C-alpha positions as a Python dict, from the first residue, in 0.01 Angstrom:
ca = {
    (1, 'M'): (0, 0, 0),
    (2, 'A'): (278, 240, 96),
    (3, 'L'): (460, 154, -228),
    (4, 'K'): (150, 240, -433),
    (5, 'I'): (117, 574, -255),
    (6, 'L'): (486, 645, -315),
    (7, 'K'): (454, 563, -686),
    (8, 'Y'): (145, 784, -711),
    (9, 'N'): (323, 1074, -543),
    (10, 'I'): (627, 1033, -770),
    (11, 'K'): (406, 1035, -1081),
    (12, 'K'): (220, 1339, -948),
    (13, 'F'): (549, 1519, -881),
    (14, 'L'): (684, 1438, -1228),
    (15, 'F'): (360, 1554, -1390),
    (16, 'L'): (365, 1886, -1203),
    (17, 'F'): (737, 1927, -1274),
    (18, 'C'): (676, 1880, -1648),
    (19, 'I'): (396, 2137, -1643),
    (20, 'L'): (619, 2383, -1456),
    (21, 'C'): (907, 2336, -1703),
    (22, 'A'): (674, 2374, -2000),
    (23, 'S'): (522, 2694, -1862),
    (24, 'E'): (866, 2841, -1795),
    (25, 'N'): (982, 2758, -2148),
    (26, 'L'): (661, 2898, -2293),
    (27, 'G'): (711, 3218, -2097),
    (28, 'A'): (1064, 3247, -2236),
    (29, 'L'): (943, 3228, -2597),
    (30, 'D'): (930, 3549, -2799),
    (31, 'F'): (592, 3571, -2968),
    (32, 'S'): (674, 3887, -3162),
    (33, 'P'): (674, 3870, -3545),
    (34, 'A'): (991, 3799, -3740),
    (35, 'P'): (1223, 4103, -3733),
    (36, 'V'): (1313, 4295, -4048),
    (37, 'Y'): (1668, 4430, -4067),
    (38, 'E'): (1770, 4768, -4210),
    (39, 'N'): (2077, 4629, -4385),
    (40, 'N'): (1892, 4344, -4557),
    (41, 'S'): (1629, 4358, -4832),
    (42, 'T'): (1576, 3990, -4914),
    (43, 'F'): (1388, 3705, -4749),
    (44, 'G'): (1317, 3336, -4778),
    (45, 'S'): (1038, 3105, -4669),
    (46, 'V'): (977, 2733, -4635),
    (47, 'S'): (638, 2562, -4593),
    (48, 'I'): (516, 2208, -4536),
    (49, 'G'): (159, 2092, -4498),
    (50, 'G'): (-130, 1961, -4705),
    (51, 'V'): (-350, 2050, -4999),
    (52, 'A'): (-699, 1945, -5109),
    (53, 'Y'): (-695, 1953, -5490),
    (54, 'N'): (-996, 1941, -5722),
    (55, 'V'): (-993, 1894, -6100),
    (56, 'K'): (-1298, 1904, -6324),
    (57, 'N'): (-1404, 1973, -6680),
    (58, 'K'): (-1726, 2060, -6863),
    (59, 'Q'): (-1798, 1694, -6935),
    (60, 'D'): (-1821, 1442, -6650),
    (61, 'Y'): (-1474, 1453, -6489),
    (62, 'D'): (-1474, 1577, -6128),
    (63, 'N'): (-1211, 1452, -5883),
    (64, 'T'): (-1083, 1572, -5544),
    (65, 'R'): (-765, 1435, -5387),
    (66, 'G'): (-539, 1520, -5098),
    (67, 'A'): (-161, 1545, -5091),
    (68, 'V'): (140, 1651, -4886),
    (69, 'L'): (273, 1992, -4990),
    (70, 'F'): (623, 2139, -4974),
    (71, 'G'): (708, 2491, -5085),
    (72, 'L'): (991, 2743, -5104),
    (73, 'K'): (989, 3119, -5154),
    (74, 'R'): (1268, 3366, -5225),
    (75, 'G'): (1215, 3736, -5267),
    (76, 'F'): (1275, 4102, -5194),
    (77, 'L'): (1148, 4360, -4945),
    (78, 'L'): (1057, 4684, -5123),
    (79, 'G'): (1019, 5044, -5007),
    (80, 'D'): (1168, 5232, -4717),
    (81, 'S'): (939, 5061, -4469),
    (82, 'K'): (1003, 4719, -4629),
    (83, 'K'): (636, 4630, -4604),
    (84, 'V'): (599, 4527, -4968),
    (85, 'L'): (716, 4179, -5070),
    (86, 'L'): (801, 4055, -5417),
    (87, 'N'): (890, 3687, -5444),
    (88, 'A'): (907, 3376, -5658),
    (89, 'W'): (772, 3042, -5537),
    (90, 'L'): (845, 2679, -5614),
    (91, 'E'): (609, 2413, -5485),
    (92, 'G'): (549, 2041, -5511),
    (93, 'S'): (281, 1801, -5388),
    (94, 'A'): (243, 1424, -5374),
    (95, 'G'): (-32, 1194, -5250),
    (96, 'A'): (-145, 833, -5272),
    (97, 'E'): (-520, 861, -5330),
    (98, 'N'): (-653, 654, -5622),
    (99, 'K'): (-440, 402, -5809),
    (100, 'N'): (-213, 659, -5971),
    (101, 'G'): (-215, 903, -5679),
    (102, 'L'): (-161, 1274, -5715),
    (103, 'Y'): (149, 1467, -5799),
    (104, 'G'): (181, 1828, -5894),
    (105, 'G'): (420, 2117, -5914),
    (106, 'S'): (392, 2490, -5960),
    (107, 'V'): (616, 2792, -6006),
    (108, 'G'): (529, 3160, -6011),
    (109, 'G'): (554, 3504, -5857),
    (110, 'Q'): (372, 3693, -5583),
    (111, 'L'): (327, 4044, -5455),
    (112, 'G'): (267, 4074, -5082),
    (113, 'Y'): (222, 4319, -4797),
    (114, 'R'): (319, 4299, -4429),
    (115, 'L'): (39, 4409, -4194),
    (116, 'F'): (56, 4484, -3821),
    (117, 'N'): (437, 4490, -3818),
    (118, 'G'): (449, 4157, -3999),
    (119, 'R'): (203, 3966, -3783),
    (120, 'I'): (-3, 3906, -4099),
    (121, 'I'): (127, 3880, -4454),
    (122, 'I'): (-107, 3872, -4754),
    (123, 'L'): (18, 3752, -5092),
    (124, 'L'): (-137, 3754, -5441),
    (125, 'G'): (17, 3617, -5757),
    (126, 'G'): (10, 3386, -6052),
    (127, 'G'): (217, 3123, -6223),
    (128, 'F'): (222, 2788, -6401),
    (129, 'E'): (124, 2446, -6269),
    (130, 'M'): (129, 2085, -6384),
    (131, 'S'): (-50, 1790, -6225),
    (132, 'N'): (-189, 1449, -6312),
    (133, 'L'): (-544, 1329, -6362),
    (134, 'A'): (-688, 1048, -6153),
    (135, 'M'): (-757, 764, -6397),
    (136, 'P'): (-813, 451, -6183),
    (137, 'H'): (-965, 265, -6479),
    (138, 'I'): (-644, 326, -6682),
    (139, 'P'): (-373, 242, -6424),
    (140, 'K'): (-83, 197, -6667),
    (141, 'E'): (-104, 536, -6840),
    (142, 'Q'): (-31, 879, -6700),
    (143, 'Y'): (-252, 1173, -6800),
    (144, 'N'): (-107, 1515, -6720),
    (145, 'I'): (-260, 1861, -6736),
    (146, 'Y'): (-84, 2197, -6736),
    (147, 'G'): (-167, 2565, -6749),
    (148, 'G'): (-173, 2899, -6571),
    (149, 'L'): (-307, 2963, -6223),
    (150, 'A'): (-391, 3245, -5984),
    (151, 'R'): (-297, 3225, -5618),
    (152, 'A'): (-392, 3399, -5291),
    (153, 'E'): (-226, 3335, -4957),
    (154, 'L'): (-247, 3451, -4596),
    (155, 'F'): (32, 3397, -4343),
    (156, 'I'): (-8, 3449, -3966),
    (157, 'D'): (321, 3492, -3780),
    (158, 'I'): (285, 3325, -3439),
    (159, 'A'): (643, 3360, -3312),
    (160, 'Q'): (959, 3494, -3476),
    (161, 'G'): (864, 3397, -3832),
    (162, 'Y'): (705, 3061, -3745),
    (163, 'G'): (335, 3047, -3823),
    (164, 'L'): (46, 2916, -4028),
    (165, 'S'): (-39, 2974, -4393),
    (166, 'V'): (-371, 2930, -4570),
    (167, 'G'): (-384, 2953, -4948),
    (168, 'Y'): (-612, 2914, -5248),
    (169, 'T'): (-515, 2842, -5608),
    (170, 'R'): (-731, 2841, -5920),
    (171, 'G'): (-626, 2712, -6260),
    (172, 'F'): (-827, 2791, -6572),
    (173, 'N'): (-858, 2614, -6906),
    (174, 'E'): (-572, 2370, -6844),
    (175, 'K'): (-481, 2132, -7126),
    (176, 'S'): (-368, 1773, -7168),
    (177, 'K'): (-164, 1644, -7463),
    (178, 'K'): (-341, 1306, -7453),
    (179, 'L'): (-695, 1446, -7434),
    (180, 'K'): (-728, 1672, -7736),
    (181, 'G'): (-1002, 1931, -7728),
    (182, 'E'): (-1067, 1903, -7354),
    (183, 'S'): (-987, 2162, -7090),
    (184, 'F'): (-982, 2141, -6710),
    (185, 'D'): (-1027, 2380, -6420),
    (186, 'T'): (-841, 2322, -6095),
    (187, 'Q'): (-883, 2443, -5739),
    (188, 'G'): (-652, 2392, -5444),
    (189, 'I'): (-689, 2477, -5075),
    (190, 'M'): (-360, 2473, -4885),
    (191, 'F'): (-286, 2465, -4513),
    (192, 'T'): (80, 2468, -4409),
    (193, 'I'): (320, 2536, -4127),
    (194, 'S'): (555, 2806, -4257),
    (195, 'F'): (871, 2990, -4160),
    (196, 'Y'): (973, 3333, -4292),
    (197, 'D'): (1328, 3460, -4251),
    (198, 'F'): (1405, 3824, -4332),
    (199, 'S'): (1775, 3799, -4252),
    (200, 'I'): (1890, 3600, -4559),
}
């Protein structure tokens, strides 16, 4: 009985100790937005998360799949206040839904603005994307589509450049070499953990 009480008290002590350590570490964190430096006018960003991707055409094709997303940005801070951002992005996605899964890639440019001292960053842009169609009834052939897209993104800086991004992409009138005369529209909703660094 005494041994059980001792074990209980040890577990209780360890639990309280862990909570105390976590609260002290949390209090030591700096939750201010990522700093911008006077002697530097460039920045970089990395993101990892997920995307829900829909492809459809005017006939009967309509497919939604999910995938893991990885993205990079590199750009410039413009103006004396360095609130305006101009950047290029490179992004890739891969998933395993359906027999031939989902893969995609995109590249493009964005214009952004830092609000509330960088706590929120909004970005608008456009570029080029390529992805594959889900064809489970034709598992041995790959059908790709490609075309232009528009993109909107919102980043919330939680602590020192680490935060959450939500984005939306829309592709119009995308083509496929194997499906002559058909065009496809795409939509993507992205949710990622992102890091922005204004010191590089």
